[in-house]
Coordinates of C-alpha atoms and ligand atoms in Angstrom, one line a residue:
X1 CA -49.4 -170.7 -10.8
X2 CA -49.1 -166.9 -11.2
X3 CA -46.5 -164.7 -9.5
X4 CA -48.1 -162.2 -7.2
X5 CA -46.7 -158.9 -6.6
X6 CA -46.3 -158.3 -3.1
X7 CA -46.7 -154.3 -3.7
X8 CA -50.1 -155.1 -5.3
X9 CA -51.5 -157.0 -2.4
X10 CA -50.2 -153.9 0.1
X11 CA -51.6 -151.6 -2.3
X12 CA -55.3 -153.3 -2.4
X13 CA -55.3 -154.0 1.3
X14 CA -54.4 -150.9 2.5
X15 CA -56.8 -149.4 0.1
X16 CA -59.5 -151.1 1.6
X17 CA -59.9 -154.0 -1.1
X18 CA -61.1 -157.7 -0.5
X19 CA -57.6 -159.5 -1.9
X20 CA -58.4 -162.4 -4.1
X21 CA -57.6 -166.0 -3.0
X22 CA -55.1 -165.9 -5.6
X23 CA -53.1 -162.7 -3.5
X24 CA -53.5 -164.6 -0.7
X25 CA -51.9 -167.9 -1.6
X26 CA -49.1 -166.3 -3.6
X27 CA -48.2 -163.7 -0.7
X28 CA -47.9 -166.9 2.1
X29 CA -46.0 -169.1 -0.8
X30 CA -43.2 -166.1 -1.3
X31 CA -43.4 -165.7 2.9
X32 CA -42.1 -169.3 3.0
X33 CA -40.1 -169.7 -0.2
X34 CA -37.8 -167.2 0.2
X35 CA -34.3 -168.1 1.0
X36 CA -31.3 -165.9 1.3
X37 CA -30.8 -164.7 -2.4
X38 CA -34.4 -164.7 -3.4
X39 CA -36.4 -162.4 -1.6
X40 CA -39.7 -162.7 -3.1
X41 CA -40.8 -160.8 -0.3
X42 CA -38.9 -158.5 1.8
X43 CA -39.7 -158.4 5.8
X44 CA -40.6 -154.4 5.0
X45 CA -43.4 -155.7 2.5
X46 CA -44.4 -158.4 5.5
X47 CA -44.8 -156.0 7.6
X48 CA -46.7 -153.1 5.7
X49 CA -48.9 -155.9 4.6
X50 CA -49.3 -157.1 8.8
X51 CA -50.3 -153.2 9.3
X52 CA -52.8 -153.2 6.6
X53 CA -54.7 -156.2 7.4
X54 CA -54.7 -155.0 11.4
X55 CA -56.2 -151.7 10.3
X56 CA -58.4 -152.9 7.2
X57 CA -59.5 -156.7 8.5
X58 CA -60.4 -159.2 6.4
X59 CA -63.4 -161.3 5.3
X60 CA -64.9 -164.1 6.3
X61 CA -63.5 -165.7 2.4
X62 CA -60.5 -164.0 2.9
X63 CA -59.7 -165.3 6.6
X64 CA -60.3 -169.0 5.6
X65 CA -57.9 -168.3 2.5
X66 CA -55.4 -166.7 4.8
X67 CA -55.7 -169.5 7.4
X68 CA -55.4 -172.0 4.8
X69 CA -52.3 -171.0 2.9
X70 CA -50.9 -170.8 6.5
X71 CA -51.6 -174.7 7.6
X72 CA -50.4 -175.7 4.2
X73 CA -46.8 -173.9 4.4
X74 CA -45.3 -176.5 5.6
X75 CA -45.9 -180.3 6.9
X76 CA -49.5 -181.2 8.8
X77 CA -50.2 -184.1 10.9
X78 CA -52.3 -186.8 9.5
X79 CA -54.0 -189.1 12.0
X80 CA -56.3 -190.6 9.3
X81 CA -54.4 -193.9 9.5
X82 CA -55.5 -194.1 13.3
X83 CA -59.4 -194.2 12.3
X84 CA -59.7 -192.1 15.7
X85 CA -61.7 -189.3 16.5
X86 CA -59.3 -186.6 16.5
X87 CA -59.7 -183.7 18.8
X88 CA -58.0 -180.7 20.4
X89 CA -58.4 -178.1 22.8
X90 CA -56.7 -174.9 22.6
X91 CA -56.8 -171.6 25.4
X92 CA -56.2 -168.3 24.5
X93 CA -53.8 -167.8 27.1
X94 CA -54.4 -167.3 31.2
X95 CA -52.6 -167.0 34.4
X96 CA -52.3 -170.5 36.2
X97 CA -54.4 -172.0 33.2
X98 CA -53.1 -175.6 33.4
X99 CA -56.4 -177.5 32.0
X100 CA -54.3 -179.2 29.6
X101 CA -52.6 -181.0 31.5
X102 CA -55.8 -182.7 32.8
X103 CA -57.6 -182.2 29.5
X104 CA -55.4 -185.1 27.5
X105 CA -55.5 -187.8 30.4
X106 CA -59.2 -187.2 30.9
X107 CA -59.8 -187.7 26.8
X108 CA -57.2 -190.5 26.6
X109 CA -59.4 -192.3 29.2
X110 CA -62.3 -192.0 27.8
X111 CA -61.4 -193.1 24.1
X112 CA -59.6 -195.8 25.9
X113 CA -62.0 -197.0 27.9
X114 CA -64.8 -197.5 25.5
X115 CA -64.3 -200.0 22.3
X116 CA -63.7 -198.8 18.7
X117 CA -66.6 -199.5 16.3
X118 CA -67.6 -198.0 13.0
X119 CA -70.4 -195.5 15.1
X120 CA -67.9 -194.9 17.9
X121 CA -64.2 -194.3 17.2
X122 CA -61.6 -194.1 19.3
X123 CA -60.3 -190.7 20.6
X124 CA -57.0 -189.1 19.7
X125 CA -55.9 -185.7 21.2
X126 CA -52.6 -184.3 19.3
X127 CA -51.9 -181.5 21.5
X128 CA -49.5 -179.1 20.2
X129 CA -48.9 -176.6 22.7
X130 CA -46.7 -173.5 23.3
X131 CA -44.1 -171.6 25.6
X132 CA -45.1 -169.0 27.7
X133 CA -45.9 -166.0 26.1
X134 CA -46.4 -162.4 27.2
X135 CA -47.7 -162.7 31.2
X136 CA -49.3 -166.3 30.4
X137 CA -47.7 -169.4 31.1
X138 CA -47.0 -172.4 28.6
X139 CA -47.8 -175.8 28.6
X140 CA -44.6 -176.8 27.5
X141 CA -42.6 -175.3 29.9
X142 CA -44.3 -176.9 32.9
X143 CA -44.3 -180.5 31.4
X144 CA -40.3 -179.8 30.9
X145 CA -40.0 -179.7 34.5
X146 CA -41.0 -183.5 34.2
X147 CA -37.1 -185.1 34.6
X148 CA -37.0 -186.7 30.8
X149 CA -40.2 -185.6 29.3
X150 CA -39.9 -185.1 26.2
X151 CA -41.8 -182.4 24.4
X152 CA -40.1 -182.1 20.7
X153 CA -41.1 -185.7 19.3
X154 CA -41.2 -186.0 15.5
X155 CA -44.7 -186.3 13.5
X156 CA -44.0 -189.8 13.6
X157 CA -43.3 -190.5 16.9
X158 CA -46.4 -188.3 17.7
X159 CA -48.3 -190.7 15.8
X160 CA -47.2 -193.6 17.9
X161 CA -47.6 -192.0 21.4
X162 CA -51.3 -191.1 20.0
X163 CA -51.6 -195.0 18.8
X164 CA -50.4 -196.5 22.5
X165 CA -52.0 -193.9 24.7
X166 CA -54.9 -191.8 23.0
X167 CA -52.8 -188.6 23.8
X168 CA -49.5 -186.5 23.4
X169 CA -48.3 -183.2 24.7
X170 CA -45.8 -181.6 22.1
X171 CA -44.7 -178.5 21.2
X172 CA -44.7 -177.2 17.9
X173 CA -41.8 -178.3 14.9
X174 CA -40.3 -176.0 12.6
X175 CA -41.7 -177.6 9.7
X176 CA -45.1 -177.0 11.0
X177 CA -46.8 -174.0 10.0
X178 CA -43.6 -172.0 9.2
X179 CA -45.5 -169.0 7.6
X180 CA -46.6 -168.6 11.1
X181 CA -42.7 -168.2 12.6
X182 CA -42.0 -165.7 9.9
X183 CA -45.6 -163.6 10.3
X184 CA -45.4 -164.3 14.3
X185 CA -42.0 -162.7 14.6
X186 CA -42.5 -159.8 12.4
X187 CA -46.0 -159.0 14.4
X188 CA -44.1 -158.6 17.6
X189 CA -41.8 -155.9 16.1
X190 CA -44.4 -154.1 14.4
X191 CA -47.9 -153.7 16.5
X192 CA -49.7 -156.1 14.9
X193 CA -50.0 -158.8 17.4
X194 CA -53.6 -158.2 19.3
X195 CA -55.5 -158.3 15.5
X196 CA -58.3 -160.6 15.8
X197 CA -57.7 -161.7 12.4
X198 CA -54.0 -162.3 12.5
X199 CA -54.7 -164.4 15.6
X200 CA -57.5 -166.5 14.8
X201 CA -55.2 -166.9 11.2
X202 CA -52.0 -168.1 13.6
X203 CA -53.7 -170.3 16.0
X204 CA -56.5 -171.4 13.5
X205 CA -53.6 -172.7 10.8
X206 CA -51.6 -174.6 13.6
X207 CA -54.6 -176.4 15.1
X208 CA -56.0 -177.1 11.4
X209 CA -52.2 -178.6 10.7
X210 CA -53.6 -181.4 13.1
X211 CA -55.9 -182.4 10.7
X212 CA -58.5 -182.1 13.5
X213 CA -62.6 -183.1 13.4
X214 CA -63.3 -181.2 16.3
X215 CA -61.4 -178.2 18.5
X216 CA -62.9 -176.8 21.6
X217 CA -61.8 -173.3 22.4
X218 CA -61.0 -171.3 25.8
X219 CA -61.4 -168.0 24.7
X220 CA -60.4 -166.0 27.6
X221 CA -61.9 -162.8 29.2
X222 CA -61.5 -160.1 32.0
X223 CA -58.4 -158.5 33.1
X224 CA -55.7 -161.6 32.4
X225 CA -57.0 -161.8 29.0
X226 CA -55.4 -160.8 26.1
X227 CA -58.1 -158.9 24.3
X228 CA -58.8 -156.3 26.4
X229 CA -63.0 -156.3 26.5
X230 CA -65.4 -158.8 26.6
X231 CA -66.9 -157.7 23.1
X232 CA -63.7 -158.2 21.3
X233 CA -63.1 -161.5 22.9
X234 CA -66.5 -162.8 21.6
X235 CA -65.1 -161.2 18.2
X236 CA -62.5 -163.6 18.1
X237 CA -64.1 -166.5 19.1
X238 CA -66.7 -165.6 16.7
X239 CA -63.5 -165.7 13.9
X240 CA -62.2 -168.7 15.0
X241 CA -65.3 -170.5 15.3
X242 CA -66.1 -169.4 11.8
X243 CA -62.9 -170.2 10.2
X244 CA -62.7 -173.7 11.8
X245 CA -66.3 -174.8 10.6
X246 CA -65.5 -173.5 7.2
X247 CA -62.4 -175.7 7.2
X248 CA -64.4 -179.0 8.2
X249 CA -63.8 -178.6 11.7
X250 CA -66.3 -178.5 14.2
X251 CA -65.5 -175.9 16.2
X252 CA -66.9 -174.6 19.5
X253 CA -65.6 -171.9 21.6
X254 CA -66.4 -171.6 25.3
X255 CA -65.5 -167.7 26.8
X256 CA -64.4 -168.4 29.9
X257 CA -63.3 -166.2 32.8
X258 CA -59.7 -164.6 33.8
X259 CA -60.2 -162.2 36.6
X260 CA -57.8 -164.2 38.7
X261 CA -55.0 -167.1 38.6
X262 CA -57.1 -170.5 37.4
X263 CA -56.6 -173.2 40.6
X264 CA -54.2 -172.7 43.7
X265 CA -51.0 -172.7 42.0
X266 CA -49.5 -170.5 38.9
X267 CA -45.7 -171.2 37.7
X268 CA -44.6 -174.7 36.1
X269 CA -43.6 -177.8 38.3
X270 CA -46.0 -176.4 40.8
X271 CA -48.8 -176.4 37.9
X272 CA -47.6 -180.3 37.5
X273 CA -48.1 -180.8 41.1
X274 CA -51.5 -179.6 41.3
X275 CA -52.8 -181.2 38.2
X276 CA -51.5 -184.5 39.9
X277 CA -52.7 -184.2 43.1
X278 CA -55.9 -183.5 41.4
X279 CA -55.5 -187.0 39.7
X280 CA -54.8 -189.0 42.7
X281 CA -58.0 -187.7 44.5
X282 CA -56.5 -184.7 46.7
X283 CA -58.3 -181.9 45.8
X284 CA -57.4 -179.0 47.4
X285 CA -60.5 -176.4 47.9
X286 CA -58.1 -173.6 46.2
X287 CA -58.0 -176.1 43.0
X288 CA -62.6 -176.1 42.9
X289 CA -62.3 -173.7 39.6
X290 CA -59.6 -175.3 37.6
X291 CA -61.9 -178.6 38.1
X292 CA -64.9 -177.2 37.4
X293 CA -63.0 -175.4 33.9
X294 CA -61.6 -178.9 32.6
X295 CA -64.0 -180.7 33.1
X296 CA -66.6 -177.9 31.5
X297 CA -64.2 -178.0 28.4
X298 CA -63.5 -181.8 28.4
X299 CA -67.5 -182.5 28.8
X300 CA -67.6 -180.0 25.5
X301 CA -65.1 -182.5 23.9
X302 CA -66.7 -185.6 24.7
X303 CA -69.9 -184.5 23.3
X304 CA -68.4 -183.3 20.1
X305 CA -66.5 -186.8 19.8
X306 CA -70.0 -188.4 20.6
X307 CA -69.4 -189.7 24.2
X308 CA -71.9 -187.6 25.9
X309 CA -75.2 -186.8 24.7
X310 CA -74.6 -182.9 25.8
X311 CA -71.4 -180.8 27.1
X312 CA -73.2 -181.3 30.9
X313 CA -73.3 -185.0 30.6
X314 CA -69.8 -184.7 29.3
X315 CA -68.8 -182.9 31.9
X316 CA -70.3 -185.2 34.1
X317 CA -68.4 -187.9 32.6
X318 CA -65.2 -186.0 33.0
X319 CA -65.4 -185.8 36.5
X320 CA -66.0 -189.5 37.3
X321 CA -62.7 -190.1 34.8
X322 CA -61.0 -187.9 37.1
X323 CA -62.2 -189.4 40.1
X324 CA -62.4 -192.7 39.2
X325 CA -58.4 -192.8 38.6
X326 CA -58.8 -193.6 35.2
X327 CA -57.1 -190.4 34.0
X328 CA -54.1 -190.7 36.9
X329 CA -53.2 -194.0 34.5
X330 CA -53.6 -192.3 31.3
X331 CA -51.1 -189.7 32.4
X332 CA -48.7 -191.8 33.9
X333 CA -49.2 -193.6 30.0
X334 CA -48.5 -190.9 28.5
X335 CA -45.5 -189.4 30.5
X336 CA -44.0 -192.8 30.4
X337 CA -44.1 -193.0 26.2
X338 CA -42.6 -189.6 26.7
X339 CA -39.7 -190.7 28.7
X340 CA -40.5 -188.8 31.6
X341 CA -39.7 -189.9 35.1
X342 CA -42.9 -191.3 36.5
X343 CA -41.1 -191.3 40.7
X344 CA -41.6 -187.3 40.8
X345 CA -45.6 -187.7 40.9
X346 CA -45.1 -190.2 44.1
X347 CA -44.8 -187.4 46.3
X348 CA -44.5 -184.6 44.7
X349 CA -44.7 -181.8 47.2
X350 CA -41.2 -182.8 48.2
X351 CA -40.2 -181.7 44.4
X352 CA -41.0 -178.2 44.7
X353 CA -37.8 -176.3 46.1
X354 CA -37.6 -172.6 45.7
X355 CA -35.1 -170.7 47.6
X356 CA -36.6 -168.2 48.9
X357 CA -40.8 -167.2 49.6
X358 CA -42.7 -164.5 51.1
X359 CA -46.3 -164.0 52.1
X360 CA -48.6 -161.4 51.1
X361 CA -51.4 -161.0 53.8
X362 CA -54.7 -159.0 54.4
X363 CA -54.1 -155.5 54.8
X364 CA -57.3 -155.4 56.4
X365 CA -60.5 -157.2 57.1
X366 CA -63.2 -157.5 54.1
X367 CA -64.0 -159.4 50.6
X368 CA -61.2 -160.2 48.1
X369 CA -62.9 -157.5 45.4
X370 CA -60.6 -157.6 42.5
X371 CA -57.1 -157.4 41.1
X372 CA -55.5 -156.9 37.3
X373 CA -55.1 -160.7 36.8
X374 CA -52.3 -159.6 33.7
X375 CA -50.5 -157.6 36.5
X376 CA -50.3 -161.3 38.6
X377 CA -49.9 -163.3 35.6
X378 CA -46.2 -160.4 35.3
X379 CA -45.4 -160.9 39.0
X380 CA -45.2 -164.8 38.5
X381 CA -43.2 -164.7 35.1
X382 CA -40.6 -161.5 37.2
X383 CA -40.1 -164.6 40.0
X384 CA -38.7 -166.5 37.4
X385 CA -41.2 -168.6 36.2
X386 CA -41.2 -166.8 32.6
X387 CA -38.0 -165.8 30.3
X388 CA -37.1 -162.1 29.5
X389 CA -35.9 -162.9 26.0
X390 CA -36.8 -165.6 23.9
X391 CA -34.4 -169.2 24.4
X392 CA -34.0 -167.8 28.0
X393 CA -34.2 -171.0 30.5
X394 CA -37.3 -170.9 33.3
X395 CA -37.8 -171.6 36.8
X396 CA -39.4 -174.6 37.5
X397 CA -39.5 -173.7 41.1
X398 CA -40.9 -170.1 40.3
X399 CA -44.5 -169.1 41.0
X400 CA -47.5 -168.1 43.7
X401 CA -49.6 -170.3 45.6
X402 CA -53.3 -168.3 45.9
X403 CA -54.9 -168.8 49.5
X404 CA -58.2 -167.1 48.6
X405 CA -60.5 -166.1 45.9
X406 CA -62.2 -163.0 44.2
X407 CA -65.7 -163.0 46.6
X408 CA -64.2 -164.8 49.6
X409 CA -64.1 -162.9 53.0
X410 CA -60.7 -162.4 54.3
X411 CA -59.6 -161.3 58.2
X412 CA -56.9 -159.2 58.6
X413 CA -53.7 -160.8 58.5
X414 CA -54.6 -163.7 56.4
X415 CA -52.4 -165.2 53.9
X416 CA -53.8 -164.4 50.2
X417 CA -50.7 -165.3 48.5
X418 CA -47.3 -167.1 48.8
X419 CA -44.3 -166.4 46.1
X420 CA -41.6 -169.1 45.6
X421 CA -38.5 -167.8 43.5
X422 CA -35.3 -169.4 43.0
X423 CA -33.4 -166.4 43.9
X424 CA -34.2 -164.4 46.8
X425 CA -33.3 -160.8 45.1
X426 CA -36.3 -161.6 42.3
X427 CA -39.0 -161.5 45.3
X428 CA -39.4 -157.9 46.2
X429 CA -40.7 -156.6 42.6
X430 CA -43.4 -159.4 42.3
X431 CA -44.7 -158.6 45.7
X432 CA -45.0 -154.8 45.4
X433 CA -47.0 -155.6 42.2
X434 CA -49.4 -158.1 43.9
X435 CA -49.7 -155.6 46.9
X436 CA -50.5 -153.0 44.1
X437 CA -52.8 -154.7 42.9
X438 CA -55.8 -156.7 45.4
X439 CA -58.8 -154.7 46.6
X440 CA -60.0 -155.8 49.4
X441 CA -63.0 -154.2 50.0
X442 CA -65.9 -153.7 52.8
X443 CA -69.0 -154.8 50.8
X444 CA -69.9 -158.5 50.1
X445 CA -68.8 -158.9 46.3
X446 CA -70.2 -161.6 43.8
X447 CA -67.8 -164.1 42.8
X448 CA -67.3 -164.0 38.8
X449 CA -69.1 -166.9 36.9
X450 CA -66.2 -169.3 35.5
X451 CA -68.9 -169.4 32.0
X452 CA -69.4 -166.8 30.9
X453 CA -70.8 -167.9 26.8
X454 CA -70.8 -170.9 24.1
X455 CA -70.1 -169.6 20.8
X456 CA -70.8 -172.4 17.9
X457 CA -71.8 -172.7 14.4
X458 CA -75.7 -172.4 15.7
X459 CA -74.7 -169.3 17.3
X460 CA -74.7 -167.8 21.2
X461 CA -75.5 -169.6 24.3
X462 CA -74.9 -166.4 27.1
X463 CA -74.5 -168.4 30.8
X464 CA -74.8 -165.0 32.7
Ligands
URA501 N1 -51.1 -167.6 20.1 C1 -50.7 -167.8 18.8 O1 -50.3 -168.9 18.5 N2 -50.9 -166.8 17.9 C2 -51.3 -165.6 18.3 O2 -51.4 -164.8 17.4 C3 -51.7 -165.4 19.6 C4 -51.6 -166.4 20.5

């Protein structure tokens, strides 16, 4: 294979060029086969090259190729020796977005519960997920508040979690994808994260590493979103759904709403909480939209994996999993081959124990109108439930209960959130920010549609 010279690819990129596959692959290969005396590739060169491709893009050809040399930098899970249908889900990012955590029970059931044949495999979910990040939570940091769970299991031992129980809930290994650590870290430092390219390249190589036949997306929009208008977060579902098909991955993106915390709680053991209550048939009304959301995405999922002759049946089918129980015993499954202490979901109200609360009430009689859902999504990781510095450890008691919703009439004095911290002094900053934040206005105001549009290899499907 020929050397590349990473000053050639800068040059050409930043010149406005369509780099060859050959760039490409030769740039990622010197990203990850650099070692202390042989710097193919400096982090200077990285990040000049980062900067280009923010401010010149790439193409379709030259996304896939990106994307590609990416997932191959390292090792990539192979659930071929399953025979299983093998799918994933992965969000964007949100405030109190905990579908996951529902998402792999629900799918475990339903490839349980139905026989493997030739026309109808089994399902396996590999779910890789991630730490908090920015003002979103992480999956991984609210299953750690499971006593014993563990989240760092080997390819291996993912493989035999996936062959007992349908599903695991990981986080990612260094040996997977490690062009992304090097490109991830040197985006933070250098303006370069909120490209539409380098993230659908990022998330689109790590999912791929799964070896995945189909991947629904939760492309987030609205004010807790990351991109910051609806037309670019149609862009980058648009790129991911496009770089995932041309992989041999169907690939479906739903855009999906983030004007306000998903379900009644946001932090991490409270998240866990919820999500079980939810399983064992207590559904509290604050809860209604984080339902309605994994189920929507779950129904995509079982339609893709041929369970459901459309998303809406699929959804339907989600929600009788959920309430039929079968999903409570595909989590407790899966927590158990995890080695995480099944007695915390027998009552597990009593588990939550901040130190300190405080409610915010209604200023005023009217309609909750709106609030910057990033500037909640800030208050809850300030309580504790985030980390200021990467390694930094996180609350599990952390976080904000919501009492109402954007649309819902609210009398004067009415609780519209709690905050829970661990230490009393990280209160007051949080709640100035919340208070800063709701409108409560005099006019009836619409509720936001949770739906807002399916994006798929046949094209748009707008729900409002
Ligand atoms: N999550 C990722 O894994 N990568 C990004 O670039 C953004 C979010």
């Amino acid at each position: 294979m020929n050397q590349i010279h990473p000053i050639d690819v800068i040059l050409h990129k930043r010149d406005g060029a369509a780099l060859s596959d050959e760039e490409i692959q030769g740039f990622v290969r010197a990203i990850v086969e650099r070692t202390g005396e042989r710097q193919l590739v400096t982090d200077a060169q990285i990040a000049a090259f980062l900067m280009a491709v923010f401010l010149k893009g790439l193409d379709a050809r030259e996304l896939a190729t990106l994307t590609a040399a990416m997932r191959f930098s390292g090792d990539t899970f192979d659930a071929s020796s399953l025979k299983t249908f093998t799918i994933d889900k992965h969000s964007t990012g949100g405030v109190g977005d905990k579908t996951s955590l529902l998402i792999a029970p629900i799918l475990a059931a339903a490839g349980i519960a139905t026989p493997t044949s030739e026309e109808v495999p089994g399902i396996c979910v590999p779910m890789i997920s991630g730490r908090s990040l920015g003002h979103t939570g992480g999956t991984l940091d609210k299953l750690e508040t499971i006593p014993g769970f563990n989240t760092q299991l080997g390819l291996a031992q993912l493989a035999e979690v996936l062959r007992r129980c349908g599903a695991a809930l990981i986080g990612q290994t260094p040996r997977i994808v490690p062009a992304d650590r090097t490109l991830y870290a040197l985006r933070d430092h250098t303006g370069t994260v909120e490209s539409p390219f380098l993230i659908t390249a990022s998330i689109m190589s790590k999912k791929l590493a799964e070896s995945l036949n189909a991947l629904v997306l939760d492309v987030k929009v609205g004010s807790g979103a990351f991109m910051p208008s609806y037309e670019q977060s149609r862009f980058l579902a648009e790129l991911m759904v496009q770089t995932g098909e041309r992989a041999g991955t169907r690939t479906v993106a739903l855009l999906t709403n983030m004007e306000q915390p998903l379900g009644r709680f946001s932090g991490n053991w409270v998240e866990v909480w919820e999500c079980v209550d939810i399983m064992k048939q207590v559904r509290h009304p604050m809860s209604a939209d984080l339902i309605e959301l994994s189920n929507l995405l779950s129904g995509s999922m079982l339609h893709l994996a041929g369970r459901a002759k459309t998303p809406e049946e699929g959804a339907g089918l989600a929600d009788e999993i959920l309430t039929s129980g079968a999903a409570y015993r595909a989590w407790l499954g899966i927590v158990e081959a995890q080695g995480g202490d099944l007695s915390v979901f027998e009552d597990p109200a009593s588990h939550h124990r901040p130190q300190a609360s405080t409610v915010i009430k209604a200023s005023r009689p009217g309609y909750l109108a709106s609030m910057d859902c990033k500037q909640v999504g800030w208050a809850v990781q300030r309580l504790g439930a985030g980390r200021a510095k990467p390694g930094d450890p996180v609350s599990a008691h952390a976080g904000i209960e919501s009492h109402a919703k954007l649309g819902q009439r609210v009398e004067e004095g009415q609780a519209l959130f709690t905050l829970f911290s661990e230490d009393e002094s990280l209160l007051e900053e949080p709640r100035k920010m919340l208070l800063d934040t709701l409108v409560i206005s005099e006019k009836p105001v619409n509720a936001p549609p949770l739906l807002r549009e399916v994006v798929s290899a046949a094209g748009h499907e707008s729900i409002s």
